[in-house]
Amino acid sequence: MFIAGGTSGINLGIAKAFASCGSVVGVVSRSEEKVAAAVGDLSNGSSQAFGVAVDVREEAALTDAVARFAEFAGGTINIAISGAAGNFLCPAKELSANGFKTVVDIDLLGSFNVAKAVYPHLERPGGVLLNISAPQAYAPTPNQVHACAAKAGVDQLSRVLALEWGPEGVRVNSIVPGAIANTEGLARLAKDPDDDSGGADSRVLSTIPLGRHGEVEDIAAMALFLSSDAASYVSGAVIPVDGGWGPSGPVPRRQSIA
Ligand code: HXC
Ligand code: NAP
């Protein structure tokens, strides 16, 4: 199992879940230190994990790293996950073209690069590609025009690749995490720049129908399911794991509109 951006947060949690099921795991991200720490976390006595410091925007280096992982894993890749992402809050009128491009390049072009790099190595039939999306893909979210555009593109990538690669026996799906506790994403985005009351966490919580933040393990469980034979007829799907937010994302809960 290969996961881009697998060195922290949700993606590292997914990698750990696969490692604990006995998968040979490979990770890439930009930071040498984070890659080394993740490889340490993901290795156990009998099974060594694989890791290389690579930016998903660097197509040639990524392609090389994926080929090296395929060899490490015995010749093919059974499961590939694209989860590298960048985000920050910024109103569109203040966002530079390069700021917009940076998030699109990491999230969307990076996911395309991951898909292209893993494609020649995916098991056929039986290979699985999962893209880690976000509610911003369908819920218009102020101060995140870059991530909304990028993640909407990521979901269309999943749908189109499911059509193109399905006949070869490769399934492609998106997982959409909601607000996941103790993650960089939540730390960055739960903050309202105009609100210094310190109430960000409880404000987000108040929008979640199931009344709790998600855990990394909730997303890992969906990744395991979608990679298993139990999901052998699931492809081209965009699957929220978000505590019930649904298509409108984090809006205040109401008992009734009447
Ligand atoms: C405005 C900003 C900015 C900010 C960067 N830029 N941060 N603009 N407000 N806070 C602009 C810069 O000025 C620059 O434009 C351009 O973006 C590129 O900045 P760099 O710092 O050179 O980019 P880079 O080093 O590639 O870093 C990428 C990054 C960074 C996205 C900016 O934050 C990062 O590495 N993030 C990775 C971790 C992360 O974001 N994790 C959370 C994922 S959560 P100019 O014009 O000045 O050149 C997620 C969804 C969560 O994806 C959903 C929760 C519900
Ligand atoms: P995170 O810990 O910051 O994870 C992002 C990972 O991507 C890190 O391993 C980071 O490592 C890597 N990365 C970033 N830019 C990269 C690049 N250019 N090339 C290669 N690797 C790169 O954030 P997270 O909150 O757990 O988010 C993980 C995924 O879940 C993301 O796809 C995010 O959009 C999605 N998501 C998160 C939430 C949430 O509540 N946290 C909600 C919805 C969706 P390096 O810094 O070493 O590169």
mmCIF file of N, CA, C and O and ligand atoms in Angstrom, residues 5-11 28-31 34 54-57 83-85 106 132-135 151 177-180 183-186, ligand 2:
data_model
loop_
_atom_site.group_PDB
_atom_site.id
_atom_site.type_symbol
_atom_site.label_atom_id
_atom_site.label_comp_id
_atom_site.label_asym_id
_atom_site.label_seq_id
_atom_site.Cartn_x
_atom_site.Cartn_y
_atom_site.Cartn_z
ATOM 1 N N GLY A 5 1.675 11.738 0.989
ATOM 2 C CA GLY A 5 1.299 12.573 2.130
ATOM 3 C C GLY A 5 1.050 11.736 3.371
ATOM 4 O O GLY A 5 0.357 12.175 4.291
ATOM 5 N N GLY A 6 1.671 10.551 3.405
ATOM 6 C CA GLY A 6 1.358 9.594 4.489
ATOM 7 C C GLY A 6 2.179 9.757 5.756
ATOM 8 O O GLY A 6 2.293 8.809 6.534
ATOM 9 N N THR A 7 2.735 10.961 5.977
ATOM 10 C CA THR A 7 3.649 11.102 7.114
ATOM 11 C C THR A 7 3.061 11.834 8.315
ATOM 12 O O THR A 7 3.746 12.005 9.313
ATOM 13 N N SER A 8 1.820 12.279 8.203
ATOM 14 C CA SER A 8 1.201 12.894 9.388
ATOM 15 C C SER A 8 -0.317 12.818 9.298
ATOM 16 O O SER A 8 -0.884 12.485 8.254
ATOM 17 N N GLY A 9 -0.957 13.108 10.413
ATOM 18 C CA GLY A 9 -2.400 13.287 10.464
ATOM 19 C C GLY A 9 -3.209 12.093 9.973
ATOM 20 O O GLY A 9 -2.915 10.938 10.280
ATOM 21 N N ILE A 10 -4.232 12.401 9.201
ATOM 22 C CA ILE A 10 -5.167 11.379 8.706
ATOM 23 C C ILE A 10 -4.432 10.323 7.888
ATOM 24 O O ILE A 10 -4.663 9.115 8.045
ATOM 25 N N ASN A 11 -3.547 10.784 7.008
ATOM 26 C CA ASN A 11 -2.882 9.836 6.098
ATOM 27 C C ASN A 11 -1.952 8.886 6.851
ATOM 28 O O ASN A 11 -1.883 7.696 6.536
ATOM 29 N N VAL A 28 5.319 8.926 0.971
ATOM 30 C CA VAL A 28 6.144 10.058 0.535
ATOM 31 C C VAL A 28 5.543 11.343 1.084
ATOM 32 O O VAL A 28 4.328 11.448 1.248
ATOM 33 N N SER A 29 6.419 12.296 1.409
ATOM 34 C CA SER A 29 6.026 13.688 1.646
ATOM 35 C C SER A 29 7.296 14.519 1.520
ATOM 36 O O SER A 29 8.373 13.968 1.259
ATOM 37 N N ARG A 30 7.178 15.842 1.707
ATOM 38 C CA ARG A 30 8.328 16.702 1.404
ATOM 39 C C ARG A 30 9.431 16.625 2.441
ATOM 40 O O ARG A 30 10.618 16.738 2.125
ATOM 41 N N SER A 31 9.056 16.470 3.700
ATOM 42 C CA SER A 31 10.030 16.600 4.788
ATOM 43 C C SER A 31 10.774 15.292 5.064
ATOM 44 O O SER A 31 10.155 14.274 5.385
ATOM 45 N N LYS A 34 9.946 14.040 8.602
ATOM 46 C CA LYS A 34 8.647 13.397 8.751
ATOM 47 C C LYS A 34 8.638 12.021 8.088
ATOM 48 O O LYS A 34 8.046 11.068 8.611
ATOM 49 N N VAL A 54 9.612 13.392 -1.170
ATOM 50 C CA VAL A 54 9.255 13.827 -2.525
ATOM 51 C C VAL A 54 8.095 14.807 -2.423
ATOM 52 O O VAL A 54 7.209 14.651 -1.586
ATOM 53 N N ASP A 55 8.114 15.797 -3.311
ATOM 54 C CA ASP A 55 6.987 16.731 -3.444
ATOM 55 C C ASP A 55 6.088 16.201 -4.572
ATOM 56 O O ASP A 55 6.585 15.928 -5.672
ATOM 57 N N VAL A 56 4.779 16.088 -4.307
ATOM 58 C CA VAL A 56 3.884 15.536 -5.341
ATOM 59 C C VAL A 56 3.794 16.443 -6.564
ATOM 60 O O VAL A 56 3.283 16.031 -7.604
ATOM 61 N N ARG A 57 4.290 17.685 -6.453
ATOM 62 C CA ARG A 57 4.315 18.577 -7.616
ATOM 63 C C ARG A 57 5.474 18.258 -8.543
ATOM 64 O O ARG A 57 5.522 18.758 -9.663
ATOM 65 N N GLY A 83 -3.141 11.593 -0.678
ATOM 66 C CA GLY A 83 -3.667 12.422 0.412
ATOM 67 C C GLY A 83 -2.881 13.680 0.691
ATOM 68 O O GLY A 83 -3.222 14.426 1.612
ATOM 69 N N ALA A 84 -1.837 13.957 -0.099
ATOM 70 C CA ALA A 84 -1.066 15.189 0.157
ATOM 71 C C ALA A 84 -1.949 16.404 -0.112
ATOM 72 O O ALA A 84 -2.684 16.433 -1.096
ATOM 73 N N ALA A 85 -1.884 17.378 0.762
ATOM 74 C CA ALA A 85 -2.719 18.568 0.575
ATOM 75 C C ALA A 85 -2.111 19.747 1.317
ATOM 76 O O ALA A 85 -1.355 19.581 2.273
ATOM 77 N N ILE A 106 -0.760 21.327 -5.401
ATOM 78 C CA ILE A 106 -0.530 20.239 -4.443
ATOM 79 C C ILE A 106 -1.707 19.253 -4.471
ATOM 80 O O ILE A 106 -1.528 18.044 -4.633
ATOM 81 N N ILE A 132 -8.039 11.337 -1.230
ATOM 82 C CA ILE A 132 -8.580 11.957 -0.017
ATOM 83 C C ILE A 132 -9.064 13.353 -0.392
ATOM 84 O O ILE A 132 -8.269 14.241 -0.732
ATOM 85 N N SER A 133 -10.365 13.528 -0.337
ATOM 86 C CA SER A 133 -10.988 14.790 -0.719
ATOM 87 C C SER A 133 -11.296 15.609 0.538
ATOM 88 O O SER A 133 -10.663 15.429 1.597
ATOM 89 N N ALA A 134 -12.263 16.499 0.452
ATOM 90 C CA ALA A 134 -12.689 17.313 1.605
ATOM 91 C C ALA A 134 -14.085 17.839 1.306
ATOM 92 O O ALA A 134 -14.473 17.951 0.135
ATOM 93 N N PRO A 135 -14.839 18.196 2.342
ATOM 94 C CA PRO A 135 -16.188 18.732 2.105
ATOM 95 C C PRO A 135 -16.171 19.981 1.232
ATOM 96 O O PRO A 135 -17.166 20.301 0.578
ATOM 97 N N LYS A 151 -10.301 20.515 -4.551
ATOM 98 C CA LYS A 151 -10.899 19.241 -4.113
ATOM 99 C C LYS A 151 -12.096 18.855 -4.993
ATOM 100 O O LYS A 151 -12.373 17.669 -5.165
ATOM 101 N N PRO A 177 -13.213 13.186 4.358
ATOM 102 C CA PRO A 177 -13.248 13.311 5.826
ATOM 103 C C PRO A 177 -13.999 14.566 6.236
ATOM 104 O O PRO A 177 -13.955 15.582 5.545
ATOM 105 N N GLY A 178 -14.679 14.498 7.364
ATOM 106 C CA GLY A 178 -15.249 15.712 7.961
ATOM 107 C C GLY A 178 -14.202 16.395 8.827
ATOM 108 O O GLY A 178 -13.022 16.442 8.464
ATOM 109 N N ALA A 179 -14.611 16.911 9.958
ATOM 110 C CA ALA A 179 -13.681 17.598 10.863
ATOM 111 C C ALA A 179 -13.017 16.554 11.753
ATOM 112 O O ALA A 179 -13.664 15.990 12.642
ATOM 113 N N ILE A 180 -11.751 16.297 11.513
ATOM 114 C CA ILE A 180 -11.068 15.188 12.188
ATOM 115 C C ILE A 180 -10.178 15.747 13.305
ATOM 116 O O ILE A 180 -9.303 16.602 13.060
ATOM 117 N N THR A 183 -5.799 17.201 14.054
ATOM 118 C CA THR A 183 -5.133 17.223 12.751
ATOM 119 C C THR A 183 -4.744 18.652 12.382
ATOM 120 O O THR A 183 -5.340 19.624 12.859
ATOM 121 N N GLU A 184 -3.779 18.727 11.493
ATOM 122 C CA GLU A 184 -3.323 20.033 10.993
ATOM 123 C C GLU A 184 -4.460 20.746 10.265
ATOM 124 O O GLU A 184 -4.648 21.956 10.412
ATOM 125 N N GLY A 185 -5.222 19.984 9.496
ATOM 126 C CA GLY A 185 -6.321 20.590 8.743
ATOM 127 C C GLY A 185 -7.311 21.267 9.661
ATOM 128 O O GLY A 185 -7.699 22.423 9.428
ATOM 129 N N LEU A 186 -7.712 20.585 10.710
ATOM 130 C CA LEU A 186 -8.698 21.176 11.618
ATOM 131 C C LEU A 186 -8.094 22.373 12.351
ATOM 132 O O LEU A 186 -8.739 23.408 12.509
HETATM 133 P P1 NAP B 2 -1.536 17.050 7.366
HETATM 134 O O1 NAP B 2 -1.170 16.339 8.617
HETATM 135 O O2 NAP B 2 -0.928 18.389 7.096
HETATM 136 O O3 NAP B 2 -1.225 16.058 6.151
HETATM 137 C C1 NAP B 2 -0.800 16.491 4.896
HETATM 138 C C2 NAP B 2 0.314 15.578 4.436
HETATM 139 O O4 NAP B 2 0.650 15.902 3.092
HETATM 140 C C3 NAP B 2 1.581 15.682 5.268
HETATM 141 O O5 NAP B 2 2.136 14.395 5.377
HETATM 142 C C4 NAP B 2 2.487 16.581 4.429
HETATM 143 O O6 NAP B 2 3.843 16.283 4.745
HETATM 144 C C5 NAP B 2 2.061 16.147 3.022
HETATM 145 N N1 NAP B 2 2.268 17.150 1.988
HETATM 146 C C6 NAP B 2 1.835 18.443 1.983
HETATM 147 N N2 NAP B 2 2.225 19.029 0.848
HETATM 148 C C7 NAP B 2 2.887 18.090 0.118
HETATM 149 C C8 NAP B 2 3.516 18.093 -1.149
HETATM 150 N N3 NAP B 2 3.545 19.189 -1.914
HETATM 151 N N4 NAP B 2 4.100 16.949 -1.582
HETATM 152 C C9 NAP B 2 4.086 15.827 -0.821
HETATM 153 N N5 NAP B 2 3.502 15.761 0.380
HETATM 154 C C10 NAP B 2 2.911 16.887 0.840
HETATM 155 O O7 NAP B 2 -3.106 17.272 7.242
HETATM 156 P P2 NAP B 2 -4.437 16.452 7.611
HETATM 157 O O8 NAP B 2 -5.325 17.433 8.266
HETATM 158 O O9 NAP B 2 -4.163 15.158 8.276
HETATM 159 O O10 NAP B 2 -5.033 16.209 6.137
HETATM 160 C C11 NAP B 2 -4.786 14.993 5.440
HETATM 161 C C12 NAP B 2 -5.729 14.883 4.250
HETATM 162 O O11 NAP B 2 -7.086 14.892 4.698
HETATM 163 C C13 NAP B 2 -5.616 16.024 3.250
HETATM 164 O O12 NAP B 2 -5.821 15.539 1.940
HETATM 165 C C14 NAP B 2 -6.755 16.937 3.649
HETATM 166 O O13 NAP B 2 -7.190 17.745 2.567
HETATM 167 C C15 NAP B 2 -7.807 15.913 4.042
HETATM 168 N N6 NAP B 2 -8.842 16.438 4.949
HETATM 169 C C16 NAP B 2 -8.538 16.718 6.248
HETATM 170 C C17 NAP B 2 -9.529 17.119 7.123
HETATM 171 C C18 NAP B 2 -9.251 17.378 8.578
HETATM 172 O O14 NAP B 2 -10.187 17.551 9.375
HETATM 173 N N7 NAP B 2 -7.999 17.386 8.992
HETATM 174 C C19 NAP B 2 -10.831 17.244 6.643
HETATM 175 C C20 NAP B 2 -11.111 16.985 5.305
HETATM 176 C C21 NAP B 2 -10.099 16.570 4.475
HETATM 177 P P3 NAP B 2 5.070 17.272 4.406
HETATM 178 O O15 NAP B 2 4.847 18.535 5.144
HETATM 179 O O16 NAP B 2 6.278 16.480 4.841
HETATM 180 O O17 NAP B 2 5.084 17.460 2.919
#
